[in-house]
Coordinates of C-alpha atoms and ligand atoms in Angstrom, one line a residue:
X1 CA 0.0 0.0 0.0
X2 CA 1.5 3.4 -1.1
X3 CA 0.8 6.5 1.0
X4 CA 1.6 10.0 0.0
X5 CA 3.0 12.0 3.0
X6 CA 3.2 15.8 3.3
X7 CA 5.1 17.8 5.9
X8 CA 5.1 21.6 6.4
X9 CA 4.8 22.3 10.1
X10 CA 7.9 24.5 10.4
X11 CA 10.5 25.4 7.8
X12 CA 10.9 22.3 5.7
X13 CA 8.6 21.5 2.8
X14 CA 8.6 17.7 2.3
X15 CA 6.7 15.2 0.1
X16 CA 7.3 11.4 0.2
X17 CA 5.7 8.1 -0.9
X18 CA 6.1 5.2 1.5
X19 CA 5.1 1.6 0.9
X20 CA 3.3 -0.2 3.8
X21 CA 4.7 2.0 6.5
X22 CA 8.4 1.0 5.9
X23 CA 10.0 1.5 2.5
X24 CA 10.5 5.0 1.2
X25 CA 9.8 4.9 -2.5
X26 CA 10.8 8.6 -2.9
X27 CA 11.2 11.8 -0.9
X28 CA 11.8 15.4 -1.8
X29 CA 12.6 18.0 0.9
X30 CA 13.2 21.7 0.4
X31 CA 14.8 23.6 3.3
X32 CA 14.1 27.3 3.9
X33 CA 17.5 28.1 5.5
X34 CA 18.2 30.8 2.9
X35 CA 15.2 32.9 4.2
X36 CA 15.4 32.3 8.0
X37 CA 19.2 32.5 8.5
X38 CA 19.1 36.3 8.3
X39 CA 16.6 36.5 11.1
X40 CA 18.4 34.0 13.4
X41 CA 15.3 31.8 13.6
X42 CA 12.1 30.9 11.7
X43 CA 10.1 33.9 10.4
X44 CA 6.6 32.4 10.5
X45 CA 4.9 34.4 7.8
X46 CA 7.7 33.9 5.3
X47 CA 7.8 30.2 6.2
X48 CA 4.1 29.8 5.2
X49 CA 4.6 31.9 2.0
X50 CA 7.5 29.7 0.9
X51 CA 5.6 26.5 1.6
X52 CA 2.7 27.7 -0.5
X53 CA 5.1 28.6 -3.3
X54 CA 7.0 25.4 -3.2
X55 CA 4.5 22.6 -2.3
X56 CA 2.2 22.4 -5.3
X57 CA 5.1 22.2 -7.8
X58 CA 6.9 19.7 -5.5
X59 CA 3.9 17.4 -5.5
X60 CA 3.5 17.8 -9.3
X61 CA 7.2 17.1 -10.1
X62 CA 7.5 14.3 -7.5
X63 CA 5.6 11.8 -9.7
X64 CA 6.9 13.2 -13.0
X65 CA 10.5 12.6 -12.2
X66 CA 10.0 9.0 -10.8
X67 CA 8.5 5.8 -12.0
X68 CA 5.6 6.4 -9.6
X69 CA 2.0 7.2 -10.4
X70 CA -0.6 9.0 -8.3
X71 CA -3.0 6.2 -9.4
X72 CA -1.1 3.8 -7.0
X73 CA -1.6 6.1 -4.0
X74 CA -4.2 4.8 -1.6
X75 CA -4.2 7.6 1.1
X76 CA -2.8 11.0 1.9
X77 CA -1.2 11.6 5.2
X78 CA -0.3 15.1 6.5
X79 CA 0.9 16.7 9.7
X80 CA -1.9 18.8 11.3
X81 CA 0.3 20.0 14.2
X82 CA 2.0 21.0 16.4
X83 CA 3.9 23.7 14.7
X84 CA 3.4 27.1 13.0
X85 CA -0.2 27.6 12.1
X86 CA 0.3 29.2 8.7
X87 CA 2.9 26.6 7.7
X88 CA 0.7 23.7 8.8
X89 CA -2.3 25.1 6.9
X90 CA -0.5 25.1 3.6
X91 CA 0.2 21.3 3.8
X92 CA -3.1 20.5 5.4
X93 CA -5.1 22.3 2.7
X94 CA -3.0 20.7 -0.1
X95 CA -3.6 17.3 1.4
X96 CA -7.4 17.9 1.7
X97 CA -7.6 19.1 -1.9
X98 CA -5.7 16.0 -3.2
X99 CA -7.9 13.8 -1.1
X100 CA -11.1 15.2 -2.7
X101 CA -9.6 15.3 -6.2
X102 CA -8.3 11.8 -6.1
X103 CA -11.1 10.3 -4.0
X104 CA -8.7 9.0 -1.3
X105 CA -8.8 8.9 2.5
X106 CA -7.1 11.7 4.3
X107 CA -5.1 11.1 7.5
X108 CA -4.0 13.8 10.0
X109 CA -0.8 13.0 11.7
X110 CA 0.7 14.4 15.0
X111 CA 4.2 15.6 14.0
X112 CA 5.7 14.6 17.3
X113 CA 4.4 11.1 17.2
X114 CA 5.8 10.8 13.7
X115 CA 9.3 11.8 14.9
X116 CA 9.1 8.9 17.3
X117 CA 7.9 6.6 14.6
X118 CA 10.9 7.5 12.5
X119 CA 13.1 5.6 15.1
X120 CA 11.4 2.3 14.2
X121 CA 10.2 2.9 10.7
X122 CA 12.6 0.7 8.8
X123 CA 12.5 -2.1 11.4
X124 CA 10.5 -5.3 11.5
X125 CA 7.5 -5.0 13.9
X126 CA 9.0 -8.0 15.8
X127 CA 11.6 -5.5 17.1
X128 CA 8.9 -3.4 18.7
X129 CA 8.6 -4.3 22.4
X130 CA 6.4 -2.6 24.9
X131 CA 6.6 -0.7 27.1
X132 CA 9.4 1.3 25.6
X133 CA 10.8 4.6 26.6
X134 CA 10.5 7.4 24.0
X135 CA 12.4 10.7 23.6
X136 CA 11.7 13.4 21.0
X137 CA 14.4 16.1 20.8
X138 CA 13.9 18.8 18.2
X139 CA 13.8 22.5 17.5
X140 CA 10.3 22.7 18.9
X141 CA 10.0 19.8 21.4
X142 CA 11.8 18.0 24.2
X143 CA 9.5 15.3 25.5
X144 CA 10.1 12.0 27.3
X145 CA 7.3 9.4 27.3
X146 CA 6.3 5.9 27.9
X147 CA 5.2 4.0 24.8
X148 CA 2.6 1.4 25.7
X149 CA 1.8 0.7 22.1
X150 CA 2.1 2.6 18.8
X151 CA -0.6 5.3 19.4
X152 CA -0.7 4.9 23.2
X153 CA 1.6 7.1 25.2
X154 CA 2.1 8.5 28.7
X155 CA 4.0 11.8 29.1
X156 CA 6.8 11.5 31.6
X157 CA 8.5 14.9 31.2
X158 CA 8.9 17.8 28.8
X159 CA 10.7 21.1 28.7
X160 CA 9.6 23.9 30.9
X161 CA 11.2 26.6 28.7
X162 CA 13.3 26.2 25.5
X163 CA 13.4 23.0 23.5
X164 CA 16.9 21.5 23.3
X165 CA 17.2 22.3 19.5
X166 CA 16.1 25.9 20.2
X167 CA 18.8 26.1 22.9
X168 CA 21.4 24.8 20.4
X169 CA 20.2 27.4 17.8
X170 CA 20.4 30.3 20.3
X171 CA 23.9 29.2 21.6
X172 CA 25.0 29.0 17.9
X173 CA 23.9 32.6 17.3
X174 CA 25.9 33.7 20.4
X175 CA 29.0 32.0 18.8
X176 CA 28.4 33.8 15.5
X177 CA 27.0 30.8 13.7
X178 CA 24.0 31.0 11.4
X179 CA 20.5 29.4 12.0
X180 CA 20.0 26.5 12.3
X181 CA 23.0 26.0 14.5
X182 CA 22.8 22.5 16.1
X183 CA 24.9 20.7 13.5
X184 CA 27.4 23.6 13.5
X185 CA 27.8 23.5 17.3
X186 CA 28.4 19.8 17.0
X187 CA 31.2 20.4 14.4
X188 CA 32.8 23.1 16.4
X189 CA 32.6 21.0 19.6
X190 CA 34.7 18.2 18.0
X191 CA 37.8 20.2 18.6
X192 CA 36.9 21.8 22.0
X193 CA 37.3 20.9 25.6
X194 CA 33.9 19.8 27.0
X195 CA 35.1 20.7 30.5
X196 CA 36.5 24.1 29.8
X197 CA 33.4 25.7 31.3
X198 CA 31.4 24.1 34.2
X199 CA 28.0 24.5 32.5
X200 CA 25.1 22.6 34.1
X201 CA 21.4 22.5 33.3
X202 CA 18.9 23.4 36.0
X203 CA 17.3 20.6 38.0
X204 CA 13.6 20.9 38.5
X205 CA 12.9 19.5 42.0
X206 CA 9.1 19.2 41.7
X207 CA 9.2 17.5 38.3
X208 CA 12.5 15.6 38.1
X209 CA 11.8 14.3 34.6
X210 CA 11.1 17.8 33.2
X211 CA 13.8 19.7 31.3
X212 CA 15.0 23.3 31.4
X213 CA 17.5 24.7 28.9
X214 CA 17.1 28.5 29.3
X215 CA 19.7 28.7 32.1
X216 CA 22.3 27.0 29.9
X217 CA 21.7 29.6 27.2
X218 CA 22.2 32.4 29.8
X219 CA 25.4 30.6 31.1
X220 CA 27.0 30.6 27.6
X221 CA 26.0 34.3 27.2
X222 CA 27.9 35.3 30.4
X223 CA 30.8 33.0 29.8
X224 CA 31.3 34.6 26.4
X225 CA 31.1 38.1 27.9
X226 CA 33.8 37.3 30.4
X227 CA 36.2 36.4 27.6
X228 CA 38.3 39.3 26.4
X229 CA 38.3 37.9 22.8
X230 CA 36.1 35.3 21.1
X231 CA 39.0 33.4 19.6
X232 CA 38.5 30.1 17.7
X233 CA 39.7 28.2 20.8
X234 CA 37.2 30.0 23.1
X235 CA 34.4 29.2 20.6
X236 CA 35.3 25.6 20.3
X237 CA 35.5 25.2 24.1
X238 CA 32.1 27.0 24.6
X239 CA 30.5 24.8 22.0
X240 CA 31.9 21.6 23.5
X241 CA 31.0 22.6 27.1
X242 CA 27.5 23.6 26.0
X243 CA 27.0 20.3 24.1
X244 CA 28.3 18.2 27.0
X245 CA 26.0 19.9 29.5
X246 CA 22.9 19.8 27.3
X247 CA 23.2 16.1 26.7
X248 CA 24.3 15.3 30.3
X249 CA 20.9 16.5 31.4
X250 CA 19.1 14.4 28.8
X251 CA 21.1 11.4 29.9
X252 CA 20.2 12.1 33.6
X253 CA 16.5 12.1 32.8
X254 CA 16.7 8.9 30.7
X255 CA 18.6 7.1 33.5
X256 CA 16.1 8.3 36.1
X257 CA 13.1 7.1 34.0
X258 CA 14.9 3.8 33.4
X259 CA 15.4 3.4 37.2
X260 CA 11.7 3.8 37.8
X261 CA 10.4 1.2 35.5
X262 CA 11.5 -1.6 33.2
X263 CA 11.5 -0.7 29.6
X264 CA 12.2 -3.0 26.6
X265 CA 13.9 -0.4 24.4
X266 CA 14.5 3.2 23.9
X267 CA 13.2 5.1 20.8
X268 CA 14.7 8.5 20.0
X269 CA 13.5 11.0 17.3
X270 CA 13.8 14.6 16.2
X271 CA 16.4 16.8 14.5
X272 CA 18.8 16.8 17.6
X273 CA 18.9 13.0 17.4
X274 CA 21.2 13.4 14.4
X275 CA 24.0 14.4 16.9
X276 CA 26.8 11.9 16.8
X277 CA 28.2 12.9 20.2
X278 CA 24.8 12.1 21.8
X279 CA 24.5 8.8 19.9
X280 CA 27.9 7.6 21.2
X281 CA 27.1 8.9 24.7
X282 CA 23.9 6.8 24.9
X283 CA 25.5 3.8 23.4
X284 CA 28.1 3.8 26.1
X285 CA 25.8 4.6 29.0
X286 CA 22.4 3.0 28.3
X287 CA 22.2 -0.8 28.5
X288 CA 19.1 -1.3 26.4
X289 CA 18.4 -1.6 22.6
X290 CA 18.4 2.0 21.3
X291 CA 16.5 2.8 18.1
X292 CA 17.6 6.0 16.3
X293 CA 16.2 7.1 12.9
X294 CA 18.7 7.2 10.1
X295 CA 20.1 10.7 9.8
X296 CA 17.8 11.7 6.9
X297 CA 14.7 10.9 9.0
X298 CA 15.8 12.9 12.1
X299 CA 15.0 16.3 10.8
X300 CA 11.5 17.2 9.6
X301 CA 10.5 14.9 6.7
X302 CA 7.4 13.6 5.0
X303 CA 8.4 9.9 5.0
X304 CA 7.8 9.6 8.8
X305 CA 4.3 11.2 8.2
X306 CA 3.4 8.7 5.4
X307 CA 4.9 5.8 7.4
X308 CA 2.9 6.5 10.5
X309 CA -0.1 7.2 8.2
X310 CA -0.1 3.6 7.2
X311 CA -0.7 2.4 10.8
X312 CA -3.4 5.0 11.4
X313 CA -5.2 3.9 8.3
X314 CA -5.2 0.3 9.5
X315 CA -7.0 1.5 12.6
X316 CA -9.3 3.9 10.8
X317 CA -9.7 2.8 7.1
X318 CA -12.0 5.7 6.2
X319 CA -9.4 8.2 7.4
X320 CA -10.1 11.5 9.1
X321 CA -12.8 14.1 8.5
X322 CA -12.0 16.9 6.0
X323 CA -13.0 19.3 8.8
X324 CA -9.9 18.4 10.8
X325 CA -8.3 21.7 12.0
X326 CA -4.6 22.7 12.0
X327 CA -3.4 23.0 15.5
X328 CA -0.3 24.9 16.7
X329 CA -0.4 22.9 19.9
X330 CA -1.7 19.4 20.3
X331 CA -2.1 17.8 23.7
X332 CA 0.0 14.8 22.6
X333 CA -0.8 12.5 25.5
Ligands
KG4_401 O1 13.1 18.0 14.0 P1 13.5 19.3 13.4 O2 14.0 19.3 11.9 O3 12.4 20.4 13.5 C1 11.5 20.5 14.6 O4 10.5 19.7 14.6 O5 11.8 21.3 15.4 O6 14.7 19.7 14.3 C2 15.5 20.9 14.0 C3 16.4 21.1 15.2 C4 17.2 22.5 15.0 O7 17.1 23.2 16.3 C5 18.6 22.1 14.8 O8 19.6 23.0 15.2 C6 18.7 20.8 15.5 O9 17.4 20.1 15.2 N1 19.8 19.9 15.1 C7 20.8 19.5 15.8 C8 21.7 18.7 15.0 N2 21.1 18.7 13.7 C9 20.0 19.4 13.8 N3 21.1 19.7 17.1 C10 22.2 19.2 17.6 N4 23.1 18.5 16.9 C11 22.9 18.2 15.6 N5 23.8 17.5 14.9
ZN402 ZN1 10.0 18.2 13.8

């Protein structure tokens, strides 16, 4: 069964066709870095405009340039949130229009759940064991949850201020790097001393599985101010110390959650999951099967939307109502 997926919740326009929830038959993704880099973050109105300029042609050319036909598509899956409302609406309206024009079911997908699904998408369902622990770390989300089944989750903790990717992006700007800065911080950190600065994330007493990254961002700001010159060595050391502290707090929460209950595996998704330092850290410290998405499925992409759409369609073969609204925030759990 082939499903067309569409993703436009933030600043990536992406279209994919996935077979039976696992094999990607094709995917096109257009980044908007060229627009947003000059603002140091996503400019919501310009993001929506660019999606509406890019998406129709992307869908049209998607089939033209491949040996794929819209006639083999059996459903259309699209993110309906959370994210930027104008951006979501572009993809959602496109998906609804195609659903009516082609007479196919339409499926609304929670973007955060799809990030989690990306971790296990290419794997045989015999690898899926429950309960598992899930972590989504991206530019918009930092959420820790218990996965009882695909589609049934319990929230364990989330960020009380900035998402981890947002903290990486803000730290990057302080170091003179352009948006998005996560991968650039990782690169810089490779040659820095992770213990040059004693950065530490705040601990939240009342909610020990919650995260807070805003203090870390302030710490890097003051540490930078104290330096007489922002030399290459200082930048590398700040990046390495920031990265160490950000992932140390993630590891602490994971270890705390793992001490509270027995989990069969750990699923990790979201743009920040592409970080190799983090992957190595977890592989050394967590004694559990860990499922990471391949790098191309960490950042926002339509394949994870089409992949999860397949499972939603099994539960609900008629699909969702065309009255489904875009939602900037979705109570995920
Ligand atoms: O999942 P994603 O594409 O978008 C959201 O749903 O938010 O994640 C984008 C975020 C950005 O904040 C970016 O800086 C961060 O993921 N990111 C990284 C790395 N690659 C991307 N952060 C740390 N290390 C990386 N290698
Ligand atoms: Zn995302």
